[in-house]
Amino acid sequence: MANRFINQAAPGLASLKPYVPGKPLSELERELGITGSIKLASNENPLGPSPRVRAVLEAQVANLTRYPDGGAFELRRALAARHDVDAACVTVGNGSNDVLDMVARVFLWAGRQSLFSQYAFAVYPISSMAVGATLLIAPAVDYGHDLRAMRAMVSQQTGVIWIANPNNPTGTRLNKVDLREFVESVPSEVIVVVDEAYFDYVQDDDFPDASQWLGDFPNLIVTRTFSKAYGLAALRVGYGLSHPDVADLLNRVRQPFNVDSFAQAAALAALDDQDYLRRSVEINDQGMQQLVAGVRRLGLDFIPSAGNFLTIDLGRDAGPVDQALLRMGVVTRQVANYGLPNHLRVSVGLGDENARFLEALEQVL
Ligand SMILES: *Cc1c(COP(=O)(O)O)cnc(C)c1O
């Protein structure tokens, strides 16, 4: 039904479809009257939180009545040290999505173009449309970025180019040489966002750490998150790295206390717990092998993934399969909203979770 206030709303909202999150387990279990279900739908860390994080969260309870440090001084300092940049290069976000949204509010407006690839992360169009920008969507190759096609679409009106590496929902990745060549080829007044939410899962030597290029490209913004390999999705904390002048603009639109004190303290503790990070990546590597082997055994095609999820081609409408899995207590993610109606995205879980998913999938098929 038409929204009766749509004509009073900002122009970009008429065709803006809200983000569809993975269903929380509690809601699913309430609806179906079941228990013991597993969620492999939102690319979360199956390991559970680091014990160090638990301890600092408990300590933070004493400060509940106080506003958090709006400048996130300690966290920004730690992140700056980690990436060998000045603290003035760091912008903290309520999740990295918050930083992406700041980028759109600063560098896009009506008449400006927002460029990304087919199958790009859903937040890029949402944030771009909210500020009235025009979407330019480059066709993908093999589900991944076609950088040549993207470069050809850049114009005088282009404000921001968004590239997730690895990409969600496809898991595709770009190598160092190709991505760097692309960033070099882009006019220096066009902002290039390299979204590295899944960076920690990739260990190949030819995989780029775009944060190392910040000195070469003042128009580059690199975003990272604590939601995935660091296992803090509930706390909503991420960050952007950029030239200080870009960070200055992002901070002008940033909400004053966007990262709460629990999130700041937890992120600091998580950064220190490199052992947890190592285990997260190990579990992911093992789980990915298990999923790939299982999916192959079922004779299904999939998109090779560099992330913590696998996007499987079911060769038919994934909707009913997703629903059948739901009823068996296995929550996966349909990606029809990304233009992939026959694909199902499953996050890498613990060994027994992956096994349960594969068994359920076999039964459903
Ligand atoms: C999960 C994800 C993020 C992280 O979002 P947060 O707001 O930091 O939780 C960012 N980009 C992509 C492509 C993602 O898949």
Coordinates of C-alpha atoms in Angstrom, one line a residue, residues 166-299:
P166 CA 35.8 -9.3 -0.3
N167 CA 32.3 -8.5 -1.5
N168 CA 29.1 -9.4 0.3
P169 CA 26.8 -11.3 -0.8
T170 CA 29.1 -12.9 -3.4
G171 CA 32.4 -13.5 -1.5
T172 CA 34.3 -12.5 -4.6
R173 CA 37.6 -10.6 -4.1
L174 CA 40.0 -8.3 -6.0
N175 CA 43.7 -8.7 -6.0
K176 CA 46.3 -6.0 -5.1
V177 CA 47.4 -5.1 -8.7
D178 CA 43.9 -4.7 -10.1
L179 CA 42.5 -2.8 -7.2
R180 CA 45.4 -0.4 -7.0
E181 CA 45.4 0.2 -10.7
F182 CA 41.7 1.1 -10.5
V183 CA 42.2 3.5 -7.6
E184 CA 45.1 5.1 -9.5
S185 CA 42.9 5.5 -12.6
V186 CA 40.1 7.3 -10.7
P187 CA 40.1 11.2 -10.8
S188 CA 41.5 12.3 -7.5
E189 CA 38.3 14.3 -6.6
V190 CA 36.2 11.2 -6.7
I191 CA 35.9 9.4 -3.3
V192 CA 36.7 5.7 -3.5
V193 CA 35.5 3.6 -0.6
V194 CA 37.1 0.2 -0.1
D195 CA 35.0 -1.7 2.4
E196 CA 37.2 -4.3 4.1
A197 CA 34.6 -5.8 6.4
Y198 CA 35.9 -9.3 5.7
F199 CA 39.6 -8.3 5.4
D200 CA 40.8 -10.5 8.2
Y201 CA 39.6 -13.7 6.6
V202 CA 41.9 -13.4 3.6
Q203 CA 45.5 -14.4 3.9
D204 CA 46.8 -14.5 0.4
D205 CA 49.9 -12.4 -0.4
D206 CA 48.2 -10.9 -3.5
F207 CA 45.2 -9.6 -1.4
P208 CA 45.4 -5.9 -0.8
D209 CA 45.3 -4.0 2.5
A210 CA 44.0 -0.8 1.0
S211 CA 44.8 1.0 4.3
Q212 CA 48.4 0.9 3.3
W213 CA 47.6 3.1 0.3
L214 CA 46.1 6.0 2.2
G215 CA 49.3 8.1 1.8
D216 CA 49.1 7.8 -2.0
F217 CA 45.4 8.5 -2.4
P218 CA 43.8 11.3 -0.4
N219 CA 40.4 10.4 -2.0
L220 CA 40.6 6.8 -0.5
I221 CA 38.4 5.7 2.4
V222 CA 39.0 2.3 3.9
T223 CA 36.3 0.9 6.2
R224 CA 36.8 -2.0 8.7
T225 CA 34.5 -3.5 11.3
F226 CA 34.5 -5.3 14.6
S227 CA 31.3 -7.2 13.6
K228 CA 32.9 -10.1 11.8
A229 CA 36.2 -11.7 12.6
Y230 CA 36.4 -9.8 15.9
G231 CA 33.0 -11.1 16.9
L232 CA 31.3 -8.0 18.2
A233 CA 28.3 -7.6 15.9
A234 CA 25.9 -6.8 18.7
L235 CA 27.9 -3.8 19.9
R236 CA 28.0 -2.0 16.6
V237 CA 31.5 -0.7 16.1
G238 CA 33.5 -0.1 13.0
Y239 CA 35.7 2.6 11.6
G240 CA 37.0 4.5 8.5
L241 CA 40.5 5.4 7.6
S242 CA 41.2 8.3 5.3
H243 CA 43.0 11.5 4.7
P244 CA 42.5 13.8 7.7
D245 CA 40.6 16.3 5.6
V246 CA 38.2 13.6 4.6
A247 CA 37.9 12.4 8.2
D248 CA 37.3 16.0 9.2
L249 CA 34.2 16.1 6.9
L250 CA 33.0 12.7 8.1
N251 CA 33.3 13.9 11.7
R252 CA 31.2 17.0 10.9
V253 CA 28.1 14.8 10.2
R254 CA 28.9 12.1 12.8
Q255 CA 26.5 11.9 15.7
P256 CA 28.3 13.1 18.8
F257 CA 28.2 9.8 20.8
N258 CA 27.8 7.3 18.0
V259 CA 30.0 4.6 19.5
D260 CA 28.9 3.8 23.1
S261 CA 31.3 3.1 26.0
F262 CA 30.7 -0.6 25.9
A263 CA 31.6 -0.8 22.2
Q264 CA 34.7 1.4 22.6
A265 CA 36.0 -0.7 25.6
A266 CA 35.2 -4.0 23.8
A267 CA 36.8 -2.9 20.6
L268 CA 40.0 -2.0 22.5
A269 CA 40.0 -5.4 24.2
A270 CA 39.3 -7.2 21.0
L271 CA 42.2 -5.5 19.2
D272 CA 44.5 -6.8 21.9
D273 CA 43.2 -10.3 21.6
Q274 CA 44.9 -11.4 18.4
D275 CA 44.7 -15.0 19.6
Y276 CA 40.9 -14.8 19.3
L277 CA 41.2 -13.4 15.8
R278 CA 43.5 -16.2 14.8
R279 CA 41.1 -18.8 16.1
S280 CA 38.2 -17.1 14.3
V281 CA 40.1 -17.3 11.0
E282 CA 41.1 -20.9 11.6
I283 CA 37.5 -21.9 12.4
N284 CA 36.4 -20.1 9.3
D285 CA 39.0 -21.8 7.1
Q286 CA 38.0 -25.3 8.4
G287 CA 34.2 -24.5 8.2
M288 CA 34.6 -23.1 4.6
Q289 CA 36.3 -26.4 3.5
Q290 CA 33.6 -28.4 5.2
L291 CA 30.8 -26.4 3.5
V292 CA 32.5 -26.4 0.1
A293 CA 33.1 -30.2 0.3
G294 CA 29.5 -30.8 1.4
V295 CA 28.0 -28.6 -1.3
R296 CA 30.1 -30.3 -4.0
R297 CA 28.9 -33.7 -2.7
L298 CA 25.3 -32.5 -3.3
G299 CA 26.3 -31.6 -6.8

